[in-house]
GROMACS .gro file of N, CA and C in nm:
model
  462
    1MET      N    1  12.698 -11.921 -13.898
    1MET     CA    2  12.812 -11.972 -13.971
    1MET      C    3  12.812 -12.126 -13.973
    2GLY      N    4  12.764 -12.187 -13.865
    2GLY     CA    5  12.756 -12.333 -13.860
    2GLY      C    6  12.666 -12.388 -13.970
    3ALA      N    7  12.557 -12.317 -13.997
    3ALA     CA    8  12.466 -12.360 -14.104
    3ALA      C    9  12.539 -12.358 -14.238
    4ALA      N   10  12.619 -12.255 -14.259
    4ALA     CA   11  12.693 -12.245 -14.385
    4ALA      C   12  12.792 -12.360 -14.400
    5VAL      N   13  12.858 -12.397 -14.290
    5VAL     CA   14  12.954 -12.509 -14.295
    5VAL      C   15  12.881 -12.639 -14.331
    6ALA      N   16  12.767 -12.663 -14.267
    6ALA     CA   17  12.690 -12.785 -14.296
    6ALA      C   18  12.644 -12.785 -14.442
    7GLY      N   19  12.591 -12.673 -14.488
    7GLY     CA   20  12.543 -12.664 -14.625
    7GLY      C   21  12.654 -12.678 -14.727
    8LEU      N   22  12.767 -12.613 -14.701
    8LEU     CA   23  12.879 -12.622 -14.795
    8LEU      C   24  12.941 -12.762 -14.794
    9THR      N   25  12.932 -12.832 -14.683
    9THR     CA   26  12.978 -12.972 -14.680
    9THR      C   27  12.892 -13.056 -14.774
   10HIS      N   28  12.761 -13.037 -14.763
   10HIS     CA   29  12.670 -13.109 -14.854
   10HIS      C   30  12.700 -13.072 -14.999
   11ALA      N   31  12.710 -12.944 -15.026
   11ALA     CA   32  12.735 -12.898 -15.163
   11ALA      C   33  12.870 -12.947 -15.213
   12GLY      N   34  12.969 -12.946 -15.126
   12GLY     CA   35  13.103 -12.991 -15.164
   12GLY      C   36  13.106 -13.136 -15.208
   13PHE      N   37  13.033 -13.221 -15.135
   13PHE     CA   38  13.028 -13.361 -15.176
   13PHE      C   39  12.954 -13.377 -15.308
   14SER      N   40  12.847 -13.302 -15.328
   14SER     CA   41  12.775 -13.310 -15.456
   14SER      C   42  12.868 -13.272 -15.571
   15LEU      N   43  12.945 -13.165 -15.552
   15LEU     CA   44  13.038 -13.122 -15.656
   15LEU      C   45  13.150 -13.225 -15.675
   16TYR      N   46  13.202 -13.277 -15.567
   16TYR     CA   47  13.306 -13.381 -15.573
   16TYR      C   48  13.258 -13.500 -15.656
   17TRP      N   49  13.137 -13.546 -15.628
   17TRP     CA   50  13.081 -13.659 -15.704
   17TRP      C   51  13.055 -13.619 -15.849
   18ALA      N   52  13.012 -13.495 -15.872
   18ALA     CA   53  12.988 -13.447 -16.009
   18ALA      C   54  13.116 -13.451 -16.092
   19LEU      N   55  13.228 -13.425 -16.026
   19LEU     CA   56  13.356 -13.422 -16.096
   19LEU      C   57  13.424 -13.559 -16.103
   20GLY      N   58  13.351 -13.663 -16.061
   20GLY     CA   59  13.401 -13.799 -16.077
   20GLY      C   60  13.447 -13.868 -15.950
   21GLY      N   61  13.447 -13.798 -15.837
   21GLY     CA   62  13.484 -13.861 -15.711
   21GLY      C   63  13.383 -13.968 -15.673
   22ARG      N   64  13.428 -14.068 -15.601
   22ARG     CA   65  13.337 -14.177 -15.564
   22ARG      C   66  13.335 -14.206 -15.413
   23TRP      N   67  13.426 -14.142 -15.336
   23TRP     CA   68  13.432 -14.169 -15.193
   23TRP      C   69  13.299 -14.133 -15.127
   24LEU      N   70  13.245 -14.221 -15.049
   24LEU     CA   71  13.119 -14.209 -14.976
   24LEU      C   72  12.995 -14.212 -15.065
   25LEU      N   73  13.010 -14.223 -15.195
   25LEU     CA   74  12.893 -14.228 -15.282
   25LEU      C   75  12.801 -14.346 -15.249
   26PRO      N   76  12.854 -14.464 -15.215
   26PRO     CA   77  12.763 -14.574 -15.178
   26PRO      C   78  12.677 -14.543 -15.055
   27THR      N   79  12.718 -14.447 -14.972
   27THR     CA   80  12.637 -14.411 -14.855
   27THR      C   81  12.514 -14.329 -14.893
   28VAL      N   82  12.508 -14.286 -15.017
   28VAL     CA   83  12.389 -14.218 -15.068
   28VAL      C   84  12.289 -14.323 -15.117
   29GLY      N   85  12.341 -14.426 -15.181
   29GLY     CA   86  12.257 -14.534 -15.230
   29GLY      C   87  12.319 -14.599 -15.352
   30GLN      N   88  12.288 -14.725 -15.371
   30GLN     CA   89  12.341 -14.798 -15.486
   30GLN      C   90  12.295 -14.735 -15.617
   31TRP      N   91  12.177 -14.675 -15.616
   31TRP     CA   92  12.127 -14.607 -15.735
   31TRP      C   93  12.224 -14.497 -15.778
   32ALA      N   94  12.286 -14.427 -15.682
   32ALA     CA   95  12.379 -14.319 -15.715
   32ALA      C   96  12.507 -14.376 -15.776
   33VAL      N   97  12.554 -14.487 -15.722
   33VAL     CA   98  12.674 -14.552 -15.775
   33VAL      C   99  12.647 -14.599 -15.918
   34THR      N  100  12.531 -14.660 -15.939
   34THR     CA  101  12.493 -14.708 -16.072
   34THR      C  102  12.482 -14.592 -16.171
   35ALA      N  103  12.418 -14.484 -16.130
   35ALA     CA  104  12.403 -14.367 -16.219
   35ALA      C  105  12.539 -14.309 -16.255
   36ALA      N  106  12.629 -14.299 -16.158
   36ALA     CA  107  12.762 -14.244 -16.184
   36ALA      C  108  12.841 -14.334 -16.279
   37ARG      N  109  12.820 -14.463 -16.270
   37ARG     CA  110  12.892 -14.558 -16.356
   37ARG      C  111  12.832 -14.565 -16.496
   38GLU      N  112  12.699 -14.571 -16.504
   38GLU     CA  113  12.633 -14.595 -16.633
   38GLU      C  114  12.604 -14.467 -16.712
   39ALA      N  115  12.588 -14.356 -16.645
   39ALA     CA  116  12.559 -14.229 -16.714
   39ALA      C  117  12.636 -14.117 -16.645
   40PRO      N  118  12.769 -14.122 -16.651
   40PRO     CA  119  12.849 -14.026 -16.574
   40PRO      C  120  12.827 -13.880 -16.612
   41VAL      N  121  12.805 -13.853 -16.740
   41VAL     CA  122  12.785 -13.713 -16.781
   41VAL      C  123  12.652 -13.661 -16.728
   42THR      N  124  12.547 -13.738 -16.745
   42THR     CA  125  12.415 -13.698 -16.695
   42THR      C  126  12.418 -13.684 -16.543
   43ALA      N  127  12.475 -13.782 -16.475
   43ALA     CA  128  12.484 -13.777 -16.329
   43ALA      C  129  12.566 -13.656 -16.286
   44GLY      N  130  12.676 -13.632 -16.355
   44GLY     CA  131  12.762 -13.518 -16.321
   44GLY      C  132  12.691 -13.385 -16.339
   45LEU      N  133  12.619 -13.370 -16.449
   45LEU     CA  134  12.546 -13.245 -16.473
   45LEU      C  135  12.437 -13.224 -16.369
   46LEU      N  136  12.366 -13.331 -16.337
   46LEU     CA  137  12.262 -13.322 -16.235
   46LEU      C  138  12.322 -13.284 -16.099
   47LEU      N  139  12.434 -13.344 -16.066
   47LEU     CA  140  12.499 -13.314 -15.938
   47LEU      C  141  12.554 -13.172 -15.933
   48ILE      N  142  12.596 -13.118 -16.047
   48ILE     CA  143  12.639 -12.978 -16.050
   48ILE      C  144  12.521 -12.887 -16.018
   49VAL      N  145  12.405 -12.918 -16.073
   49VAL     CA  146  12.284 -12.840 -16.042
   49VAL      C  147  12.250 -12.852 -15.893
   50VAL      N  148  12.258 -12.974 -15.840
   50VAL     CA  149  12.230 -12.995 -15.697
   50VAL      C  150  12.327 -12.915 -15.611
   51ALA      N  151  12.456 -12.920 -15.645
   51ALA     CA  152  12.557 -12.844 -15.570
   51ALA      C  153  12.528 -12.694 -15.576
   52ALA      N  154  12.490 -12.646 -15.694
   52ALA     CA  155  12.460 -12.503 -15.709
   52ALA      C  156  12.339 -12.463 -15.625
   53LEU      N  157  12.236 -12.547 -15.623
   53LEU     CA  158  12.118 -12.518 -15.541
   53LEU      C  159  12.153 -12.516 -15.392
   54LYS      N  160  12.233 -12.613 -15.349
   54LYS     CA  161  12.275 -12.616 -15.209
   54LYS      C  162  12.355 -12.490 -15.175
   55CYS      N  163  12.444 -12.449 -15.265
   55CYS     CA  164  12.521 -12.326 -15.242
   55CYS      C  165  12.430 -12.204 -15.234
   56ALA      N  166  12.327 -12.200 -15.317
   56ALA     CA  167  12.232 -12.088 -15.312
   56ALA      C  168  12.162 -12.083 -15.177
   57VAL      N  169  12.126 -12.200 -15.123
   57VAL     CA  170  12.059 -12.205 -14.993
   57VAL      C  171  12.155 -12.163 -14.882
   58VAL      N  172  12.284 -12.177 -14.903
   58VAL     CA  173  12.383 -12.127 -14.808
   58VAL      C  174  12.401 -11.976 -14.824
   59ILE      N  175  12.418 -11.930 -14.947
   59ILE     CA  176  12.457 -11.792 -14.974
   59ILE      C  177  12.344 -11.693 -14.950
   60ILE      N  178  12.223 -11.726 -14.989
   60ILE     CA  179  12.111 -11.631 -14.977
   60ILE      C  180  12.089 -11.586 -14.833
   61PRO      N  181  12.077 -11.678 -14.736
   61PRO     CA  182  12.059 -11.630 -14.598
   61PRO      C  183  12.179 -11.550 -14.547
   62LEU      N  184  12.300 -11.591 -14.585
   62LEU     CA  185  12.418 -11.515 -14.543
   62LEU      C  186  12.415 -11.374 -14.600
   63ALA      N  187  12.386 -11.363 -14.728
   63ALA     CA  188  12.381 -11.232 -14.793
   63ALA      C  189  12.270 -11.146 -14.734
   64ALA      N  190  12.156 -11.206 -14.710
   64ALA     CA  191  12.043 -11.130 -14.655
   64ALA      C  192  12.073 -11.082 -14.514
   65GLY      N  193  12.151 -11.158 -14.439
   65GLY     CA  194  12.185 -11.119 -14.303
   65GLY      C  195  12.296 -11.017 -14.295
   66ARG      N  196  12.377 -11.007 -14.397
   66ARG     CA  197  12.493 -10.918 -14.395
   66ARG      C  198  12.464 -10.778 -14.448
   67ARG      N  199  12.380 -10.770 -14.547
   67ARG     CA  200  12.351 -10.639 -14.607
   67ARG      C  201  12.207 -10.639 -14.657
   68PRO      N  202  12.149 -10.522 -14.662
   68PRO     CA  203  12.010 -10.516 -14.710
   68PRO      C  204  12.001 -10.557 -14.857
   69LEU      N  205  11.915 -10.649 -14.885
   69LEU     CA  206  11.886 -10.690 -15.022
   69LEU      C  207  11.750 -10.633 -15.059
   70PRO      N  208  11.723 -10.620 -15.189
   70PRO     CA  209  11.587 -10.579 -15.227
   70PRO      C  210  11.488 -10.682 -15.172
   71ARG      N  211  11.376 -10.635 -15.127
   71ARG     CA  212  11.271 -10.721 -15.071
   71ARG      C  213  11.323 -10.809 -14.958
   72PRO      N  214  11.371 -10.750 -14.851
   72PRO     CA  215  11.429 -10.830 -14.743
   72PRO      C  216  11.332 -10.931 -14.682
   73GLY      N  217  11.205 -10.897 -14.680
   73GLY     CA  218  11.106 -10.990 -14.625
   73GLY      C  219  11.098 -11.119 -14.706
   74ALA      N  220  11.108 -11.107 -14.837
   74ALA     CA  221  11.103 -11.226 -14.922
   74ALA      C  222  11.224 -11.316 -14.899
   75TRP      N  223  11.342 -11.256 -14.883
   75TRP     CA  224  11.463 -11.335 -14.861
   75TRP      C  225  11.459 -11.401 -14.724
   76ARG      N  226  11.406 -11.330 -14.624
   76ARG     CA  227  11.393 -11.390 -14.490
   76ARG      C  228  11.293 -11.506 -14.495
   77ALA      N  229  11.184 -11.487 -14.568
   77ALA     CA  230  11.085 -11.594 -14.581
   77ALA      C  231  11.148 -11.716 -14.649
   78PHE      N  232  11.228 -11.692 -14.752
   78PHE     CA  233  11.300 -11.801 -14.818
   78PHE      C  234  11.389 -11.874 -14.718
   79ALA      N  235  11.462 -11.798 -14.638
   79ALA     CA  236  11.554 -11.858 -14.541
   79ALA      C  237  11.478 -11.940 -14.436
   80TRP      N  238  11.364 -11.887 -14.389
   80TRP     CA  239  11.283 -11.961 -14.293
   80TRP      C  240  11.227 -12.089 -14.355
   81LEU      N  241  11.183 -12.079 -14.479
   81LEU     CA  242  11.132 -12.198 -14.549
   81LEU      C  243  11.243 -12.302 -14.564
   82ALA      N  244  11.361 -12.256 -14.603
   82ALA     CA  245  11.475 -12.348 -14.617
   82ALA      C  246  11.507 -12.414 -14.483
   83ALA      N  247  11.506 -12.337 -14.375
   83ALA     CA  248  11.535 -12.393 -14.242
   83ALA      C  249  11.432 -12.500 -14.205
   84ALA      N  250  11.305 -12.471 -14.232
   84ALA     CA  251  11.199 -12.567 -14.199
   84ALA      C  252  11.210 -12.694 -14.283
   85VAL      N  253  11.232 -12.679 -14.413
   85VAL     CA  254  11.242 -12.795 -14.502
   85VAL      C  255  11.365 -12.880 -14.466
   86LEU      N  256  11.479 -12.815 -14.449
   86LEU     CA  257  11.601 -12.889 -14.416
   86LEU      C  258  11.589 -12.962 -14.283
   87THR      N  259  11.534 -12.894 -14.183
   87THR     CA  260  11.518 -12.955 -14.051
   87THR      C  261  11.420 -13.072 -14.058
   88GLY      N  262  11.306 -13.051 -14.119
   88GLY     CA  263  11.206 -13.157 -14.129
   88GLY      C  264  11.254 -13.276 -14.209
   89TYR      N  265  11.314 -13.248 -14.324
   89TYR     CA  266  11.366 -13.354 -14.410
   89TYR      C  267  11.474 -13.434 -14.337
   90GLY      N  268  11.568 -13.363 -14.277
   90GLY     CA  269  11.676 -13.430 -14.206
   90GLY      C  270  11.628 -13.511 -14.088
   91ALA      N  271  11.536 -13.455 -14.010
   91ALA     CA  272  11.485 -13.526 -13.892
   91ALA      C  273  11.406 -13.650 -13.933
   92LEU      N  274  11.314 -13.633 -14.024
   92LEU     CA  275  11.229 -13.745 -14.066
   92LEU      C  276  11.311 -13.859 -14.126
   93ASN      N  277  11.400 -13.825 -14.217
   93ASN     CA  278  11.479 -13.930 -14.282
   93ASN      C  279  11.579 -13.994 -14.188
   94SER      N  280  11.634 -13.918 -14.094
   94SER     CA  281  11.723 -13.977 -13.994
   94SER      C  282  11.648 -14.078 -13.909
   95ILE      N  283  11.530 -14.038 -13.861
   95ILE     CA  284  11.450 -14.126 -13.776
   95ILE      C  285  11.412 -14.253 -13.850
   96VAL      N  286  11.366 -14.239 -13.974
   96VAL     CA  287  11.328 -14.357 -14.052
   96VAL      C  288  11.449 -14.449 -14.071
   97ALA      N  289  11.564 -14.393 -14.103
   97ALA     CA  290  11.684 -14.475 -14.123
   97ALA      C  291  11.722 -14.546 -13.993
   98TRP      N  292  11.714 -14.477 -13.881
   98TRP     CA  293  11.746 -14.540 -13.752
   98TRP      C  294  11.648 -14.654 -13.722
   99LEU      N  295  11.520 -14.631 -13.753
   99LEU     CA  296  11.419 -14.735 -13.729
   99LEU      C  297  11.442 -14.857 -13.819
  100VAL      N  298  11.483 -14.833 -13.942
  100VAL     CA  299  11.513 -14.945 -14.033
  100VAL      C  300  11.635 -15.021 -13.981
  101LEU      N  301  11.741 -14.948 -13.948
  101LEU     CA  302  11.862 -15.015 -13.899
  101LEU      C  303  11.837 -15.089 -13.768
  102GLY      N  304  11.748 -15.037 -13.686
  102GLY     CA  305  11.715 -15.101 -13.559
  102GLY      C  306  11.617 -15.216 -13.572
  103GLY      N  307  11.566 -15.240 -13.691
  103GLY     CA  308  11.474 -15.350 -13.714
  103GLY      C  309  11.329 -15.320 -13.680
  104VAL      N  310  11.301 -15.196 -13.643
  104VAL     CA  311  11.163 -15.158 -13.611
  104VAL      C  312  11.080 -15.150 -13.739
  105LEU      N  313  11.137 -15.091 -13.842
  105LEU     CA  314  11.075 -15.088 -13.975
  105LEU      C  315  11.149 -15.188 -14.063
  106ARG      N  316  11.072 -15.266 -14.137
  106ARG     CA  317  11.132 -15.366 -14.226
  106ARG      C  318  11.081 -15.343 -14.368
  107PRO      N  319  11.162 -15.273 -14.450
  107PRO     CA  320  11.118 -15.245 -14.587
  107PRO      C  321  11.097 -15.375 -14.665
  108GLU      N  322  10.987 -15.377 -14.738
  108GLU     CA  323  10.959 -15.492 -14.824
  108GLU      C  324  11.070 -15.501 -14.929
  109GLY      N  325  11.128 -15.616 -14.944
  109GLY     CA  326  11.234 -15.632 -15.043
  109GLY      C  327  11.372 -15.600 -14.988
  110GLY      N  328  11.382 -15.569 -14.860
  110GLY     CA  329  11.512 -15.539 -14.799
  110GLY      C  330  11.555 -15.395 -14.821
  111TYR      N  331  11.680 -15.368 -14.789
  111TYR     CA  332  11.732 -15.232 -14.804
  111TYR      C  333  11.883 -15.236 -14.823
  112ASP      N  334  11.934 -15.126 -14.870
  112ASP     CA  335  12.077 -15.107 -14.893
  112ASP      C  336  12.139 -15.063 -14.760
  113ARG      N  337  12.205 -15.155 -14.691
  113ARG     CA  338  12.256 -15.126 -14.556
  113ARG      C  339  12.356 -15.010 -14.555
  114GLU      N  340  12.449 -15.008 -14.650
  114GLU     CA  341  12.549 -14.901 -14.653
  114GLU      C  342  12.483 -14.764 -14.671
  115ALA      N  343  12.384 -14.758 -14.758
  115ALA     CA  344  12.312 -14.631 -14.779
  115ALA      C  345  12.231 -14.594 -14.655
  116MET      N  346  12.170 -14.691 -14.592
  116MET     CA  347  12.090 -14.663 -14.473
  116MET      C  348  12.178 -14.609 -14.361
  117ILE      N  349  12.297 -14.666 -14.346
  117ILE     CA  350  12.392 -14.615 -14.246
  117ILE      C  351  12.432 -14.472 -14.281
  118GLY      N  352  12.459 -14.447 -14.409
  118GLY     CA  353  12.494 -14.311 -14.452
  118GLY      C  354  12.385 -14.211 -14.423
  119HIS      N  355  12.261 -14.252 -14.445
  119HIS     CA  356  12.149 -14.161 -14.420
  119HIS      C  357  12.120 -14.146 -14.271
  120ALA      N  358  12.140 -14.252 -14.194
  120ALA     CA  359  12.113 -14.246 -14.050
  120ALA      C  360  12.216 -14.163 -13.974
  121TYR      N  361  12.341 -14.172 -14.016
  121TYR     CA  362  12.448 -14.113 -13.936
  121TYR      C  363  12.527 -14.001 -14.003
  122LEU      N  364  12.501 -13.974 -14.130
  122LEU     CA  365  12.579 -13.870 -14.196
  122LEU      C  366  12.491 -13.771 -14.272
  123TRP      N  367  12.436 -13.811 -14.383
  123TRP     CA  368  12.371 -13.716 -14.473
  123TRP      C  369  12.246 -13.652 -14.413
  124ASP      N  370  12.157 -13.731 -14.358
  124ASP     CA  371  12.033 -13.673 -14.306
  124ASP      C  372  12.054 -13.597 -14.175
  125PRO      N  373  12.139 -13.645 -14.082
  125PRO     CA  374  12.170 -13.559 -13.967
  125PRO      C  375  12.238 -13.428 -14.008
  126LEU      N  376  12.314 -13.433 -14.116
  126LEU     CA  377  12.377 -13.309 -14.164
  126LEU      C  378  12.272 -13.213 -14.219
  127PHE      N  379  12.170 -13.265 -14.289
  127PHE     CA  380  12.058 -13.179 -14.330
  127PHE      C  381  11.988 -13.122 -14.208
  128LEU      N  382  11.965 -13.206 -14.107
  128LEU     CA  383  11.900 -13.161 -13.984
  128LEU      C  384  11.982 -13.051 -13.917
  129ALA      N  385  12.112 -13.071 -13.905
  129ALA     CA  386  12.198 -12.969 -13.843
  129ALA      C  387  12.196 -12.840 -13.924
  130TRP      N  388  12.203 -12.851 -14.055
  130TRP     CA  389  12.201 -12.734 -14.142
  130TRP      C  390  12.073 -12.654 -14.117
  131GLY      N  391  11.959 -12.721 -14.120
  131GLY     CA  392  11.832 -12.652 -14.100
  131GLY      C  393  11.818 -12.594 -13.961
  132ALA      N  394  11.856 -12.671 -13.859
  132ALA     CA  395  11.844 -12.623 -13.721
  132ALA      C  396  11.936 -12.504 -13.695
  133LEU      N  397  12.058 -12.511 -13.746
  133LEU     CA  398  12.151 -12.399 -13.729
  133LEU      C  399  12.105 -12.276 -13.806
  134LEU      N  400  12.050 -12.296 -13.923
  134LEU     CA  401  11.995 -12.184 -14.000
  134LEU      C  402  11.880 -12.120 -13.923
  135GLY      N  403  11.789 -12.202 -13.871
  135GLY     CA  404  11.678 -12.150 -13.792
  135GLY      C  405  11.726 -12.075 -13.669
  136ALA      N  406  11.825 -12.130 -13.600
  136ALA     CA  407  11.880 -12.063 -13.482
  136ALA      C  408  11.942 -11.929 -13.520
  137GLY      N  409  12.013 -11.927 -13.631
  137GLY     CA  410  12.071 -11.800 -13.678
  137GLY      C  411  11.965 -11.698 -13.714
  138LEU      N  412  11.858 -11.743 -13.775
  138LEU     CA  413  11.748 -11.652 -13.809
  138LEU      C  414  11.682 -11.597 -13.683
  139LEU      N  415  11.663 -11.682 -13.582
  139LEU     CA  416  11.606 -11.635 -13.455
  139LEU      C  417  11.696 -11.532 -13.389
  140THR      N  418  11.824 -11.562 -13.384
  140THR     CA  419  11.920 -11.469 -13.324
  140THR      C  420  11.923 -11.338 -13.400
  141GLY      N  421  11.923 -11.346 -13.533
  141GLY     CA  422  11.922 -11.225 -13.615
  141GLY      C  423  11.797 -11.143 -13.594
  142SER      N  424  11.683 -11.208 -13.577
  142SER     CA  425  11.557 -11.137 -13.553
  142SER      C  426  11.563 -11.062 -13.421
  143ARG      N  427  11.615 -11.128 -13.317
  143ARG     CA  428  11.627 -11.062 -13.186
  143ARG      C  429  11.722 -10.944 -13.194
  144ASP      N  430  11.836 -10.963 -13.262
  144ASP     CA  431  11.933 -10.855 -13.275
  144ASP      C  432  11.874 -10.735 -13.348
  145ARG      N  433  11.798 -10.760 -13.455
  145ARG     CA  434  11.737 -10.650 -13.531
  145ARG      C  435  11.635 -10.576 -13.445
  146ARG      N  436  11.553 -10.651 -13.370
  146ARG     CA  437  11.455 -10.586 -13.282
  146ARG      C  438  11.524 -10.502 -13.176
  147LYS      N  439  11.632 -10.555 -13.118
  147LYS     CA  440  11.706 -10.482 -13.014
  147LYS      C  441  11.765 -10.354 -13.072
  148ARG      N  442  11.823 -10.361 -13.190
  148ARG     CA  443  11.880 -10.241 -13.253
  148ARG      C  444  11.772 -10.139 -13.282
  149ALA      N  445  11.656 -10.185 -13.328
  149ALA     CA  446  11.545 -10.094 -13.357
  149ALA      C  447  11.497 -10.026 -13.229
  150LEU      N  448  11.488 -10.100 -13.119
  150LEU     CA  449  11.447 -10.041 -12.991
  150LEU      C  450  11.551  -9.942 -12.941
  151ASP      N  451  11.679  -9.976 -12.957
  151ASP     CA  452  11.785  -9.885 -12.916
  151ASP      C  453  11.781  -9.754 -12.994
  152ARG      N  454  11.747  -9.760 -13.121
  152ARG     CA  455  11.738  -9.638 -13.204
  152ARG      C  456  11.621  -9.551 -13.160
  153GLN      N  457  11.514  -9.613 -13.110
  153GLN     CA  458  11.396  -9.537 -13.068
  153GLN      C  459  11.421  -9.464 -12.937
  154ARG      N  460  11.514  -9.508 -12.859
  154ARG     CA  461  11.541  -9.446 -12.727
  154ARG      C  462  11.617  -9.321 -12.739
   0.00000   0.00000   0.00000
């Protein structure tokens, strides 16, 4: 359930920005603020797609864990892939942002401090948490399924 909360938080902000909200948008990057200002319809439509994809990554593992879906192995593989990508993406980008903010990495041409702070302490750790919690849920679900299968054999 924690993974779903993290994912829906991400999706919720994407939808909020798609509908014209601007709070925390600069923490994504100045490019996002510029896109929302200069091409609001295009940015909004793109963000609706992003929000829908994030919701799908939340809903598919939940649905697969709650009831049998056709091709359960494929849905589990999708969920494991999502967990790995979210965890890796979140961890790598968080670390890079922390290194930039700490002065260890110095991007040529400087960097957007507000966006770097957003990525170091909010958005990328949230991706990391989403992926890690999804992976933990998948591990727990795998153990529970194996235990139930063994109990049925006894």
